[in-house]
Amino acid sequence: MKATIERATLLKSLSHVQSVVERRNTIPILSNVLIEAASNGCVKLMATDLDLQVVETLSAEVDTPGETTVSAHMLFEIVRKLPDGSQIQLSAADGKMLIVAGRSRFSLATLPRDDFPVISESELPTHFALPTESLKQIIDKTRFAISVDETRYYLNGIFLHVLKDENVMKAAATDGHRLACVTIPAPAGAEDMPDVIIPRKCVVELRKLLDECEDEIKISLSASKICFDLGHAILTSKLIDGTFPDYSRVIPTANDKLLKVKPKDLMQGVDRVATIASEKTRAVKMSIEAGKISLSVTSPENGMATEEVLGEYDADPLDIGFNARYLLDILGQIESDQAEIHLAEAAAPTLIRDSDQSAALYVLMPMRV
């Protein structure tokens, strides 16, 4: 194999594929990136961790078609450190890959292409397309709520499903303390899709790739696998084999106390008083009455902080506590100049959203303060 690729092109693709590769691997081939050079001037880079696979296609000058595998992180670091504008020549033969750019020469050990595992993209019966912006919205509005608790593995991803009777697609994520849910019109072809849970690592890698896409993303899936075709890249992932809880039951429908507040003002206030909160609880108390919210944090180690924020509220006064970090995460997703916070009582779940017309809604469990 022998091919010449412009540094910036190779670096961008390698940055995507190498992030799929785990740093520590008991199987040596999984540390490698598969490089396939074709006579038509296309070079494919592929990496996998057996659950997630990414394939990037880039253009190059191919002198000799061929294929090989080489350490993904090592190749990425070498290319990253080469000068801007370099033309990088990759040539592989006899178990070695030679990398030449200007006066720099590197020789890396390779492993046979036949040992490289591939996740099949076949047998995915459901096909539909989503606009790039819709997919970005789904990810950006929900991923902060994905659980990192490995014991409840079925919460370690975004739950995607279609409600046929309402003709909508819903995406949800929860860690048991907060819930994020986005609703968009169901795309054509998705009507009979199975309910799926997309793993956190797939979500993270997909979001990186979306920044370079403008068109629709073609999605194919089955009950166990999902494939995203982004044109320049194809991401294939196994899905989480588990049952996502019925999250609709925790979305409050009878919270009759409405607080309207500028999200930026509330965020800044919460952030300031939370400075002295202990790392363990990060609890902030909100005392809500007509026209204002009194924020307070009391820490046995650090002292006390208070601040007032203006808000519209005409129900009975209420004292309620929240985890400051969780509240800030949700308020950071509110795009309008006003947030609606629907409250019931100090121990009941709280509903937060832009308005009743917004695609996203959030539920936050209160804390004792």
PDB file of N, CA and C in Angstrom, residues 45 49 74 76 90 136 154 181 228 230 235 254 256 261 284 331 351:
ATOM      1  N   LEU A  45     -10.515   4.900   6.669  1.00  0.00           N
ATOM      2  CA  LEU A  45      -9.966   4.650   7.991  1.00  0.00           C
ATOM      3  C   LEU A  45     -11.082   4.052   8.836  1.00  0.00           C
ATOM      4  N   ASP A  49     -14.247  -0.682  18.873  1.00  0.00           N
ATOM      5  CA  ASP A  49     -13.993  -1.263  20.206  1.00  0.00           C
ATOM      6  C   ASP A  49     -14.892  -2.484  20.415  1.00  0.00           C
ATOM      7  N   MET A  74      -0.848   6.180  18.095  1.00  0.00           N
ATOM      8  CA  MET A  74       0.518   6.535  17.675  1.00  0.00           C
ATOM      9  C   MET A  74       0.489   7.294  16.344  1.00  0.00           C
ATOM     10  N   PHE A  76      -1.987   9.001  15.118  1.00  0.00           N
ATOM     11  CA  PHE A  76      -2.601  10.309  15.367  1.00  0.00           C
ATOM     12  C   PHE A  76      -1.585  11.287  15.963  1.00  0.00           C
ATOM     13  N   LEU A  90       2.147   7.530   3.233  1.00  0.00           N
ATOM     14  CA  LEU A  90       2.018   6.288   4.003  1.00  0.00           C
ATOM     15  C   LEU A  90       2.303   5.121   3.076  1.00  0.00           C
ATOM     16  N   LYS A 136     -28.753  17.085  16.285  1.00  0.00           N
ATOM     17  CA  LYS A 136     -27.979  17.888  17.251  1.00  0.00           C
ATOM     18  C   LYS A 136     -28.853  18.280  18.434  1.00  0.00           C
ATOM     19  N   TYR A 154     -29.061   0.304  31.745  1.00  0.00           N
ATOM     20  CA  TYR A 154     -30.114   0.677  30.794  1.00  0.00           C
ATOM     21  C   TYR A 154     -30.372   2.191  30.804  1.00  0.00           C
ATOM     22  N   CYS A 181     -36.222  15.411  28.044  1.00  0.00           N
ATOM     23  CA  CYS A 181     -37.025  14.779  26.984  1.00  0.00           C
ATOM     24  C   CYS A 181     -37.222  15.766  25.836  1.00  0.00           C
ATOM     25  N   PHE A 228     -25.390   5.264  11.543  1.00  0.00           N
ATOM     26  CA  PHE A 228     -25.570   6.652  11.101  1.00  0.00           C
ATOM     27  C   PHE A 228     -24.669   6.891   9.897  1.00  0.00           C
ATOM     28  N   LEU A 230     -23.259   9.605   7.614  1.00  0.00           N
ATOM     29  CA  LEU A 230     -23.091  11.053   7.556  1.00  0.00           C
ATOM     30  C   LEU A 230     -22.429  11.503   6.261  1.00  0.00           C
ATOM     31  N   LEU A 235     -21.051   5.663  11.192  1.00  0.00           N
ATOM     32  CA  LEU A 235     -20.895   5.244  12.591  1.00  0.00           C
ATOM     33  C   LEU A 235     -21.889   4.124  12.861  1.00  0.00           C
ATOM     34  N   ALA A 254     -49.771  18.053  37.002  1.00  0.00           N
ATOM     35  CA  ALA A 254     -50.671  18.852  37.862  1.00  0.00           C
ATOM     36  C   ALA A 254     -49.916  19.865  38.715  1.00  0.00           C
ATOM     37  N   ASP A 256     -49.288  23.153  39.818  1.00  0.00           N
ATOM     38  CA  ASP A 256     -50.125  24.337  39.597  1.00  0.00           C
ATOM     39  C   ASP A 256     -49.451  25.655  39.996  1.00  0.00           C
ATOM     40  N   VAL A 261     -39.056  33.094  35.170  1.00  0.00           N
ATOM     41  CA  VAL A 261     -37.796  33.742  35.554  1.00  0.00           C
ATOM     42  C   VAL A 261     -36.864  33.794  34.352  1.00  0.00           C
ATOM     43  N   VAL A 284     -28.891  23.870  46.986  1.00  0.00           N
ATOM     44  CA  VAL A 284     -29.248  25.286  47.043  1.00  0.00           C
ATOM     45  C   VAL A 284     -30.743  25.376  47.368  1.00  0.00           C
ATOM     46  N   LEU A 331     -30.988  24.707  33.321  1.00  0.00           N
ATOM     47  CA  LEU A 331     -31.169  26.111  32.931  1.00  0.00           C
ATOM     48  C   LEU A 331     -30.296  26.471  31.734  1.00  0.00           C
ATOM     49  N   LEU A 351     -41.161  20.594  37.011  1.00  0.00           N
ATOM     50  CA  LEU A 351     -41.094  20.618  35.551  1.00  0.00           C
ATOM     51  C   LEU A 351     -40.519  21.957  35.095  1.00  0.00           C
TER      52      LEU A 351
END
